[in-house]
PDB file of C-alpha atoms in Angstrom:
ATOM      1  CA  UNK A   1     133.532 105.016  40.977  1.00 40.00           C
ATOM      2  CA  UNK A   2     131.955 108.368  40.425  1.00 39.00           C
ATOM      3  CA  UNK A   3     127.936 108.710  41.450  1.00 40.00           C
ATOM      4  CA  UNK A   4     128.127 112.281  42.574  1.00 42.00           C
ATOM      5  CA  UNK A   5     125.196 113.009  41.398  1.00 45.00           C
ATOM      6  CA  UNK A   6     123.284 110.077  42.560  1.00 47.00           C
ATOM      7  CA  UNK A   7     123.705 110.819  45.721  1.00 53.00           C
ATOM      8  CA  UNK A   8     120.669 112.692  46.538  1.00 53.00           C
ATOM      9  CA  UNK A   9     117.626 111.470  48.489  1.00 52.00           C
ATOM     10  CA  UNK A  10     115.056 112.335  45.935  1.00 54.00           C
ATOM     11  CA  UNK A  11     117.375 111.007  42.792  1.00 53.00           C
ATOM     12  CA  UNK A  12     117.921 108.217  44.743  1.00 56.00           C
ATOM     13  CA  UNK A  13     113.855 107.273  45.202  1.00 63.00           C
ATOM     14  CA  UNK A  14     113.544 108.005  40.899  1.00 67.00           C
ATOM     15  CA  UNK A  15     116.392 105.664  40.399  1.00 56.00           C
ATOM     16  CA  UNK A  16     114.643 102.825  43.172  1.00 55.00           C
ATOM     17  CA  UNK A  17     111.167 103.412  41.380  1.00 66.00           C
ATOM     18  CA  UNK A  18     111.961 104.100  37.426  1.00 65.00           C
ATOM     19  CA  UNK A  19     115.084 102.083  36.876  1.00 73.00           C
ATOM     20  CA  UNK A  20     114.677  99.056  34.966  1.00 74.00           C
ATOM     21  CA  UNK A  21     115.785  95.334  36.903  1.00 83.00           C
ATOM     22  CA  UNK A  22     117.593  93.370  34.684  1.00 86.00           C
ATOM     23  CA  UNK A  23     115.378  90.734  32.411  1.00 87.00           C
ATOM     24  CA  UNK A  24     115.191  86.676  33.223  1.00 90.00           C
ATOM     25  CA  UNK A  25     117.136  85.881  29.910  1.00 91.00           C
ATOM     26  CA  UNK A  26     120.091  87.759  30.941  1.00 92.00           C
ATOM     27  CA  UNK A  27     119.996  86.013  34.515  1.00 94.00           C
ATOM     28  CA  UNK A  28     119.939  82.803  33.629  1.00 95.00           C
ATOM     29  CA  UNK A  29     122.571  83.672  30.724  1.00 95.00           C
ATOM     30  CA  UNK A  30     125.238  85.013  33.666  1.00 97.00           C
ATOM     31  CA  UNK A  31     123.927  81.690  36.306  1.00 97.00           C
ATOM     32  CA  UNK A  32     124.754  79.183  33.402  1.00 97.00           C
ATOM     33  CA  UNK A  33     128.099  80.693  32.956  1.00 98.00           C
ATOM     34  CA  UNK A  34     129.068  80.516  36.480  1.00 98.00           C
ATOM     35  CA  UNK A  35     128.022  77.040  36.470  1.00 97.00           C
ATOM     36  CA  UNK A  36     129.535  76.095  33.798  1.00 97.00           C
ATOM     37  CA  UNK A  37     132.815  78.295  34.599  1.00 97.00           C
ATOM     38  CA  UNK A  38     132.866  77.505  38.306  1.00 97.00           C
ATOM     39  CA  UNK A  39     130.626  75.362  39.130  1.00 96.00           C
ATOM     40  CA  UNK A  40     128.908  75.089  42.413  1.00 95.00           C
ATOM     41  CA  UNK A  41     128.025  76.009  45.073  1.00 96.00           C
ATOM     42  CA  UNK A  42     126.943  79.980  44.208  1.00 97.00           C
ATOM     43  CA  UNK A  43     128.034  81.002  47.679  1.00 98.00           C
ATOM     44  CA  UNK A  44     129.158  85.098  47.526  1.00 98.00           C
ATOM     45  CA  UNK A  45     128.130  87.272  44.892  1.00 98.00           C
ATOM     46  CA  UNK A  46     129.066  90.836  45.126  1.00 98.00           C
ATOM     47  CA  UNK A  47     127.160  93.445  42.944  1.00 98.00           C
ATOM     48  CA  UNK A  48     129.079  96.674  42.215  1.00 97.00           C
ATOM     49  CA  UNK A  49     127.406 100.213  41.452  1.00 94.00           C
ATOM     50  CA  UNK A  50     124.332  98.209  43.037  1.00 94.00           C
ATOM     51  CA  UNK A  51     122.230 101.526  43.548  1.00 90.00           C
ATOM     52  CA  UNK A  52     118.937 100.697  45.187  1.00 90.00           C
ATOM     53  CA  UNK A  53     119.113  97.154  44.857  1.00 94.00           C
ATOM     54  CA  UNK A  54     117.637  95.551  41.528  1.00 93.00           C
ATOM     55  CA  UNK A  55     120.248  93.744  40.030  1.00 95.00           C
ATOM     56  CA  UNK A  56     121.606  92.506  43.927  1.00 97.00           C
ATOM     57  CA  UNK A  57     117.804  91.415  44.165  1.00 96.00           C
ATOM     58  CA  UNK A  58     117.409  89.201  41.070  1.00 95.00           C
ATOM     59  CA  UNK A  59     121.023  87.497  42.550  1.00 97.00           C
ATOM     60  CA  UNK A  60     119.292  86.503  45.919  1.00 97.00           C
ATOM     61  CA  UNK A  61     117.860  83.189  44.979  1.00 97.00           C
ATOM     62  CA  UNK A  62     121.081  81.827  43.476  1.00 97.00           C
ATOM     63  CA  UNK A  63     123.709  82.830  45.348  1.00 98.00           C
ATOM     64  CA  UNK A  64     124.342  81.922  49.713  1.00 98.00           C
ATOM     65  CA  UNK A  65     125.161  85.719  50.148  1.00 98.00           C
ATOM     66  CA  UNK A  66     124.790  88.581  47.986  1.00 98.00           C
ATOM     67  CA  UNK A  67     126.596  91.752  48.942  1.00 98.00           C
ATOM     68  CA  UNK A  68     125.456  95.100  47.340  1.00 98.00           C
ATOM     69  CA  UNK A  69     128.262  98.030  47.483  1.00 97.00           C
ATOM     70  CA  UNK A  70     127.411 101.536  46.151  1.00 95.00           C
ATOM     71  CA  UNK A  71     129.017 104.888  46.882  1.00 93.00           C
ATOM     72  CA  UNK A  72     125.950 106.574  47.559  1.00 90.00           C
ATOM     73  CA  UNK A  73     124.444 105.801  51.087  1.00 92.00           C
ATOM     74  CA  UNK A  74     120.624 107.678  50.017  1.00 89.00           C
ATOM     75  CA  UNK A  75     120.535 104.772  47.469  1.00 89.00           C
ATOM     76  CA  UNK A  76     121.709 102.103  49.499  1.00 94.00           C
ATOM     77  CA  UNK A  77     118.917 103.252  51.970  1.00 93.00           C
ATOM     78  CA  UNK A  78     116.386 102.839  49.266  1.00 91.00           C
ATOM     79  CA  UNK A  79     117.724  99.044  48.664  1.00 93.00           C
ATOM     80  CA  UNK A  80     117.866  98.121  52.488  1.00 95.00           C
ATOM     81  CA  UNK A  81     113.919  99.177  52.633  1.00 94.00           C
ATOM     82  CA  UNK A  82     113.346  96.363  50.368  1.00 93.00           C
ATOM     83  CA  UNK A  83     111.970  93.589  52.353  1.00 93.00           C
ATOM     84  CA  UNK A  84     112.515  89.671  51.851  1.00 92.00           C
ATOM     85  CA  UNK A  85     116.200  89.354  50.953  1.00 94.00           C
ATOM     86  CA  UNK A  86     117.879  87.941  54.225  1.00 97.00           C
ATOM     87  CA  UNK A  87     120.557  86.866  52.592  1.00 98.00           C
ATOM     88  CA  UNK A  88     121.553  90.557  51.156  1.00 98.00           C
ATOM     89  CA  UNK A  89     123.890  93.110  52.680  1.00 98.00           C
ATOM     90  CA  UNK A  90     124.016  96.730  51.488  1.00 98.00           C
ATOM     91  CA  UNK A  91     127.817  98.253  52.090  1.00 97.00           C
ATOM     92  CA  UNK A  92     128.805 101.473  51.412  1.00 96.00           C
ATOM     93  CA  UNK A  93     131.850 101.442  48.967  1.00 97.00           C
ATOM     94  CA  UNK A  94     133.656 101.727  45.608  1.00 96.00           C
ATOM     95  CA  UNK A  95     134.544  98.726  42.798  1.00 96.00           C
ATOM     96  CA  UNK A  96     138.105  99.956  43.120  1.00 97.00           C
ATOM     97  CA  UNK A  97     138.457  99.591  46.903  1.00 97.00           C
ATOM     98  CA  UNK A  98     136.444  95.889  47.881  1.00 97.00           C
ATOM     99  CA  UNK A  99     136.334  94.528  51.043  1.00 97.00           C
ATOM    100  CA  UNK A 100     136.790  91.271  50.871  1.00 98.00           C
ATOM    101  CA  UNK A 101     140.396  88.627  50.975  1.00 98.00           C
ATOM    102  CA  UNK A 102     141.936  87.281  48.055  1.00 98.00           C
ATOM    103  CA  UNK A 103     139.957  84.686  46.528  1.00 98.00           C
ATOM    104  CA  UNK A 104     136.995  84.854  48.135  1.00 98.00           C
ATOM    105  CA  UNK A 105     134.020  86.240  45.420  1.00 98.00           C
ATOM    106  CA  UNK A 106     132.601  83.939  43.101  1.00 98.00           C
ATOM    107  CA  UNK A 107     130.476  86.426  41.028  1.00 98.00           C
ATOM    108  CA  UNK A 108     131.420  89.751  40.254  1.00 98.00           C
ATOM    109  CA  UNK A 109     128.838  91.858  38.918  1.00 98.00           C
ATOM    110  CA  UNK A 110     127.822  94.951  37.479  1.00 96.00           C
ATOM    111  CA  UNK A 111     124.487  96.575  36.018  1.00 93.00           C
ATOM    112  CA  UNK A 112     124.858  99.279  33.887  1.00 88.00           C
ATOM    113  CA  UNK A 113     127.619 100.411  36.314  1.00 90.00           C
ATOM    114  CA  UNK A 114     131.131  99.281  35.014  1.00 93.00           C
ATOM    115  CA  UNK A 115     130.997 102.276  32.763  1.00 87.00           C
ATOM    116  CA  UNK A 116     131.867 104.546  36.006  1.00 87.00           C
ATOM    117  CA  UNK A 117     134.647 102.536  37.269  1.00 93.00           C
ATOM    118  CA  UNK A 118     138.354 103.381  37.166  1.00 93.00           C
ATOM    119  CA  UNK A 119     139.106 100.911  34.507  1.00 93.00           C
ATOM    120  CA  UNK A 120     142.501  99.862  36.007  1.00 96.00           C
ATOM    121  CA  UNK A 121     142.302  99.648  39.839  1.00 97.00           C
ATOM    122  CA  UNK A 122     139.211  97.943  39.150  1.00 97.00           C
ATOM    123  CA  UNK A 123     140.333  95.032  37.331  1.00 97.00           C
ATOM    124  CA  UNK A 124     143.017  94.981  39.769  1.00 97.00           C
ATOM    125  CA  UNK A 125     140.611  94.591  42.890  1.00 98.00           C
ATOM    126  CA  UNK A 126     138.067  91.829  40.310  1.00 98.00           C
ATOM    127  CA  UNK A 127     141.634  89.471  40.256  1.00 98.00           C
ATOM    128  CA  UNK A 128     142.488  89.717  43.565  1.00 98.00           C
ATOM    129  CA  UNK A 129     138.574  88.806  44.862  1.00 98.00           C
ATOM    130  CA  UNK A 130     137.715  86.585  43.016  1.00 98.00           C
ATOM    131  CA  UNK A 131     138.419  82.932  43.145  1.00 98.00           C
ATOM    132  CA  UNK A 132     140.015  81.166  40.763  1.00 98.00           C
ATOM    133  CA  UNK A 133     137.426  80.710  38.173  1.00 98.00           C
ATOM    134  CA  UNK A 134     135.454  83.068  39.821  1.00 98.00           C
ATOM    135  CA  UNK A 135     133.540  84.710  37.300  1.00 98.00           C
ATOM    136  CA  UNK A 136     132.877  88.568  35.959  1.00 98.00           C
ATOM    137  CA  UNK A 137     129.484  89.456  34.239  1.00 98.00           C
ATOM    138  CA  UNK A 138     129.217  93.333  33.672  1.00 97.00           C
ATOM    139  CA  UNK A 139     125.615  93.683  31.811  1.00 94.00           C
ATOM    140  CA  UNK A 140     124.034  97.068  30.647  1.00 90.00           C
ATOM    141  CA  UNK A 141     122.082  98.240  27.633  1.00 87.00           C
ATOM    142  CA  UNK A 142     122.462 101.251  24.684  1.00 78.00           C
ATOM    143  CA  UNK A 143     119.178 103.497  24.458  1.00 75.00           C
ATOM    144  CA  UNK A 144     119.857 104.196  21.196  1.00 77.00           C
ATOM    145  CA  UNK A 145     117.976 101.052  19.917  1.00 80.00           C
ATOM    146  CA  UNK A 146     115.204 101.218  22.203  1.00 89.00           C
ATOM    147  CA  UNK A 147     111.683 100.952  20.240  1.00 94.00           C
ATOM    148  CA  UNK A 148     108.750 101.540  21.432  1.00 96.00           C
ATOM    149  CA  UNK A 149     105.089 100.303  20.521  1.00 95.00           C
ATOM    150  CA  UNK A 150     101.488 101.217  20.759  1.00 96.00           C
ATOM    151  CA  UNK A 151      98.702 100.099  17.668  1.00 95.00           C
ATOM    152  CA  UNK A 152      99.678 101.754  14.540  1.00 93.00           C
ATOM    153  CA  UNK A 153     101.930 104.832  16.033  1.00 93.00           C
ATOM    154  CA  UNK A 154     105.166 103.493  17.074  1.00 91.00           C
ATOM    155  CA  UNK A 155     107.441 104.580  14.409  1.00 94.00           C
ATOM    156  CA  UNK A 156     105.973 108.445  15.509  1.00 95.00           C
ATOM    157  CA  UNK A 157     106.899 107.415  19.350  1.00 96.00           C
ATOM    158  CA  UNK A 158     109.772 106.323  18.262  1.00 95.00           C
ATOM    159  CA  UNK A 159     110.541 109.513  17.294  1.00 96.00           C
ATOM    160  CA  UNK A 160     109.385 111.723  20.002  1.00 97.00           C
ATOM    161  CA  UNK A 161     111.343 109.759  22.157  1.00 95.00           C
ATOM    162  CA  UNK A 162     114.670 109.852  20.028  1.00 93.00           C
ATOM    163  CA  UNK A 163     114.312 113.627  19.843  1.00 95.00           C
ATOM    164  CA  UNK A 164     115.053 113.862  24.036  1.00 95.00           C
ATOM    165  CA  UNK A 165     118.902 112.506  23.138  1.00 89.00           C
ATOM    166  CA  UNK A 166     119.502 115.892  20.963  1.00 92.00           C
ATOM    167  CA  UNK A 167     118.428 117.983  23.962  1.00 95.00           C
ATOM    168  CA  UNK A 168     120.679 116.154  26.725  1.00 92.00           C
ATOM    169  CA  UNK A 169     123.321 114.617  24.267  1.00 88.00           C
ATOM    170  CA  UNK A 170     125.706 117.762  25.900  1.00 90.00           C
ATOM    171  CA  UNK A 171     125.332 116.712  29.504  1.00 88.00           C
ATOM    172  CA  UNK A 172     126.263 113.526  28.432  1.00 79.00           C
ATOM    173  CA  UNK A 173     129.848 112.421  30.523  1.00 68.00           C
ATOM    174  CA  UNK A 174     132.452 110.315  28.951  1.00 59.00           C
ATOM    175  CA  UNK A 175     131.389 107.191  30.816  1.00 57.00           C
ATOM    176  CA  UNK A 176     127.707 106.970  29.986  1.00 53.00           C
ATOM    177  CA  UNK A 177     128.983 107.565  26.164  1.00 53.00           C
ATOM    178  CA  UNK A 178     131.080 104.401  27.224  1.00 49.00           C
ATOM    179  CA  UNK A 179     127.864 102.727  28.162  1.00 50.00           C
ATOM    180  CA  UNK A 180     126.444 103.190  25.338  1.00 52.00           C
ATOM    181  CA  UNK A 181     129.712 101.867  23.588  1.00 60.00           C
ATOM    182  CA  UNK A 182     128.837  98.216  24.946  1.00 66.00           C
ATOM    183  CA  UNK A 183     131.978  98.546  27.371  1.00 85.00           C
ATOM    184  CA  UNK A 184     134.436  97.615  24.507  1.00 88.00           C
ATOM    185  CA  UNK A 185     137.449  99.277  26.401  1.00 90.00           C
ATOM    186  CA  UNK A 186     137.082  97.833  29.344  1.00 92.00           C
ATOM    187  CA  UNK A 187     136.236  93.862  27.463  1.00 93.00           C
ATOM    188  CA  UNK A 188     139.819  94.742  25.701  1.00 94.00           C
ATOM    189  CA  UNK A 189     141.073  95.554  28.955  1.00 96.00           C
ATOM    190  CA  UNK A 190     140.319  92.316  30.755  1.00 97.00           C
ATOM    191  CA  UNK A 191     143.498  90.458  31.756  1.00 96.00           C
ATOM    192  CA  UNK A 192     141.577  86.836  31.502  1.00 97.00           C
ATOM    193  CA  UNK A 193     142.108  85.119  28.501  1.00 97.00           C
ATOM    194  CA  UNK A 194     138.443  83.279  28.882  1.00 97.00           C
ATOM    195  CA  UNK A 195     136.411  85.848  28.106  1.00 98.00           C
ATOM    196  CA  UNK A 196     133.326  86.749  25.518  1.00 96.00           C
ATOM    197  CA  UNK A 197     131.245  89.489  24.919  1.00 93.00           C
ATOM    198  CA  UNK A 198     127.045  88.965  24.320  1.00 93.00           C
ATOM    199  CA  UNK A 199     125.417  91.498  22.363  1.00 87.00           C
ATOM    200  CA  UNK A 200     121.215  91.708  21.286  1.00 82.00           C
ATOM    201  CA  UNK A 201     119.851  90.449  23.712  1.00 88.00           C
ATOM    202  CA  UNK A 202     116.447  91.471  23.102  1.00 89.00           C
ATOM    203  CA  UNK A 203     113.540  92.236  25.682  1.00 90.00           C
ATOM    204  CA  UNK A 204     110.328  92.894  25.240  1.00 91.00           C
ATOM    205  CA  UNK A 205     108.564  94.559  28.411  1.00 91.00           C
ATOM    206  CA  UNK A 206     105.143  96.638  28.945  1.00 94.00           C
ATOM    207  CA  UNK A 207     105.582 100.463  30.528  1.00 94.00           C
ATOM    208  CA  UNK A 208     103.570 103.006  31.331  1.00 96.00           C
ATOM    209  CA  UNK A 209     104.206 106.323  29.612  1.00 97.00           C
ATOM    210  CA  UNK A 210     104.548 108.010  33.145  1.00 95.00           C
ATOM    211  CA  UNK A 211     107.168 105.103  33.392  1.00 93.00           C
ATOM    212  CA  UNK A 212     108.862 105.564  30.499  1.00 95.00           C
ATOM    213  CA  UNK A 213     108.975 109.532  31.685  1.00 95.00           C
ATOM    214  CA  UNK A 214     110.313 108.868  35.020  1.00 93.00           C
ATOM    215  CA  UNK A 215     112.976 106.301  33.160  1.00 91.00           C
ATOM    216  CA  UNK A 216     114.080 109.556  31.512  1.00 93.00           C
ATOM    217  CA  UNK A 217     114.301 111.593  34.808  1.00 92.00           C
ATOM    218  CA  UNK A 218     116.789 109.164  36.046  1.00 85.00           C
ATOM    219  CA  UNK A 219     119.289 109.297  33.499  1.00 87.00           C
ATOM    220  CA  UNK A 220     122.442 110.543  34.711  1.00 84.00           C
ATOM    221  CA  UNK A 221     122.983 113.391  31.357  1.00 88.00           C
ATOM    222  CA  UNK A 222     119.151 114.692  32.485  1.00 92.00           C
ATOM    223  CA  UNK A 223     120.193 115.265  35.916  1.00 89.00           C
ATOM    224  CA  UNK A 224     122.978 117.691  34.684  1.00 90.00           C
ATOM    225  CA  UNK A 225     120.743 118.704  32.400  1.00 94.00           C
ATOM    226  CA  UNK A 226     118.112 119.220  35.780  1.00 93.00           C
ATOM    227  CA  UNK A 227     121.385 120.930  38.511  1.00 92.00           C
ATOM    228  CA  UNK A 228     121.819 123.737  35.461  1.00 93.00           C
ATOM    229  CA  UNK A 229     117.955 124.275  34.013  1.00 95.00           C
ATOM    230  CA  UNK A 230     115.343 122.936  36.493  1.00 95.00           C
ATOM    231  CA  UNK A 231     112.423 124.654  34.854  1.00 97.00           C
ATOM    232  CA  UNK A 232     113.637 123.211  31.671  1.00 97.00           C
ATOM    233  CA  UNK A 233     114.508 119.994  32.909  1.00 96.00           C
ATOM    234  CA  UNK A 234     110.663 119.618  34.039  1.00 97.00           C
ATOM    235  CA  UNK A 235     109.376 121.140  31.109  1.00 98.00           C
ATOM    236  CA  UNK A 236     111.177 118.387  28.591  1.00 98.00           C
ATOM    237  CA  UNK A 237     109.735 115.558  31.031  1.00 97.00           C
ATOM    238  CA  UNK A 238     106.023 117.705  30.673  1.00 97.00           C
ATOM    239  CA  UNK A 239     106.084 117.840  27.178  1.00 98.00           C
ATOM    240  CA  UNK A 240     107.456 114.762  26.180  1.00 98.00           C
ATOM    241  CA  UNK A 241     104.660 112.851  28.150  1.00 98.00           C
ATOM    242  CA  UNK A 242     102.150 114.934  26.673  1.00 98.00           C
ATOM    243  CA  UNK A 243     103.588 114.061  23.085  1.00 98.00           C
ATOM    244  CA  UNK A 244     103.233 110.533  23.557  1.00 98.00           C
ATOM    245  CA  UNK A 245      99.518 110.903  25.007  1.00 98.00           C
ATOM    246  CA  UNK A 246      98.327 112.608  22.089  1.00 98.00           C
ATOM    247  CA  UNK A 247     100.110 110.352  19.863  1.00 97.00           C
ATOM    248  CA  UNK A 248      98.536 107.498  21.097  1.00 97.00           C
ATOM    249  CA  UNK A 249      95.060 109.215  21.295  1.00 97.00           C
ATOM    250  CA  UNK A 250      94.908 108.596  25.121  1.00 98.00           C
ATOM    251  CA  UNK A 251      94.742 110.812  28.102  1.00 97.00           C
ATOM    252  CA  UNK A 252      96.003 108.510  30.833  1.00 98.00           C
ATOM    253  CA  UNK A 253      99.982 108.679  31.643  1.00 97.00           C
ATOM    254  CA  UNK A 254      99.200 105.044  33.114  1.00 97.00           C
ATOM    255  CA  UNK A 255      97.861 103.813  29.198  1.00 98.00           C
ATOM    256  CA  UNK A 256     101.259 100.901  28.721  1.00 97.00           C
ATOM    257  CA  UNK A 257     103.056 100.604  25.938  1.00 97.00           C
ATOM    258  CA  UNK A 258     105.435  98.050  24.715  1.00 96.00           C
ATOM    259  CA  UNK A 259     109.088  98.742  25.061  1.00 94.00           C
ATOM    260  CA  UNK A 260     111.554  96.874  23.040  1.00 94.00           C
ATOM    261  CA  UNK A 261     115.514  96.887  24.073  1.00 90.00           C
ATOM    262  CA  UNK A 262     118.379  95.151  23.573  1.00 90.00           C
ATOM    263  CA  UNK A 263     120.715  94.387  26.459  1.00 92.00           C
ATOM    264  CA  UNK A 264     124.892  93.295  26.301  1.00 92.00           C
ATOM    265  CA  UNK A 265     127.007  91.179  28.741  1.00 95.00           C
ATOM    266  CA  UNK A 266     130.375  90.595  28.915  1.00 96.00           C
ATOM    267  CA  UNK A 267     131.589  87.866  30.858  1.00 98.00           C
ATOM    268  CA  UNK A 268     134.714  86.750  31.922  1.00 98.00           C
ATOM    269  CA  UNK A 269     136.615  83.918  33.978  1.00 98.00           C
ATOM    270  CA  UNK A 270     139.645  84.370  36.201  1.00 98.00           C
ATOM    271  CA  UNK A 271     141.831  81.225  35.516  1.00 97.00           C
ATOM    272  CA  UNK A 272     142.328  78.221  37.872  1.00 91.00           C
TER     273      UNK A 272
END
């Protein structure tokens, strides 16, 4: 599981504050699967890639212990600050390497994570956790269909923000392009035969545009893009806020906007 550049103290804080938590339809899509899968009770999830803690904190109420494991210990610090999840621990580690026995996870997730993972020793560690039945619900979404909205200018928004992916399309690694692939290689690569993929699932959420900016920032492709240009790197995030102000006729970064995406699951049961 590769997050070396996530590892950073101030990457880590964009990541805790911009990324986005995944949305109630997809929750209750991946706690009706388990239940119907599995069955109860929910007692150990384990979320993988977990970074500062969204997706581990949306599993909380459902589960008897959650267990969040991430490589990088700056944003495992970020998660751990979180108050009100007793029932969470934060471990430092890698979805090829978990530490627990044989048959003892009944959830395996990931949020737009599984696209880092060594594809093999991974799915070797998911069938040797996870109990039988246990089940395997690896979620993310593709940027490229995200739409934005504000009056009668969303089409132009649209494009302002579509013409950042030109710009940072080279610092773009093989795994976020994988990402953006809806994880089809690693769904072909699942040894369970009960498995199914979800695709457009649609949310609708309100942002800020100095949101939607700091979203940006903490894409992994801009941070390459930050580690070789800085100046540049700051100057896309200036100018691309400004574009979207003067689009909308406003002068407030706070002024929301409505964001329209479409996130994928795949899911996947280990047999009895």
């Amino acid at each position: 599981m590769t997050y070396r550049l996530f590892e950073g103290k101030d990457h880590a804080s964009i990541y805790h504050k911009y990324r986005l938590t995944p949305p109630e339809e997809l929750k209750n899509i991946i706690l009706q699967y388990v239940d119907k899968k599995k069955g109860r009770p929910h007692v150990l999830a384990v979320d993988l890639g977990c970074g500062t803690g969204q997706n581990s904190q949306v599993l909380a109420p459902h589960f008897q212990e959650v267990v969040g494991i991430d490589i990088s210990e700056c944003q495992l610090a970020e998660a751990r600050a979180v108050p009100g999840y007793p029932n969470i621990t934060y471990r430092k580690g890698t979805a090829e390497d978990l530490p627990f026995p044989d048959g003892s996870v009944d959830l395996l997730t990931a949020a737009s994570a599984a696209h880092w993972f060594d594809q093999s020793r991974f799915l070797t560690e998911a069938s040797r956790v996870l109990k039988p039945r246990g089940c395997m619900a690896l979620l993310g979404y593709s940027d490229t269909n995200m739409r934005f909205h504000y009056q009668d200018c969303g089409e132009r928004l649209n494009h302002i923000f579509q013409e950042v992916r030109p710009i940072l399309l080279p610092y773009t690694s093989s795994p976020v392009a994988a990402a953006n692939g809806k994880l089809e290689e690693l769904y072909s690569a699942i040894p369970f035969p009960d498995k199914e993929r979800i695709e457009c699932i649609r949310v609708n959420l309100s942002v800020s545009v100095r949101n939607l900016v700091g979203f940006i920032e903490s894409w992994s492709m801009f941070q390459v893009y930050k580690v070789g240009d800085p100046q540049a790197a700051e100057d896309l995030l200036l100018t691309t806020q400004k574009r979207f102000l003067e689009e909308m006729g406003v002068t407030s970064p706070d002024t929301e906007i409505k964001q329209h995406l479409e996130y994928f699951c795949v899911l996947a049961s280990k047999p009895q």
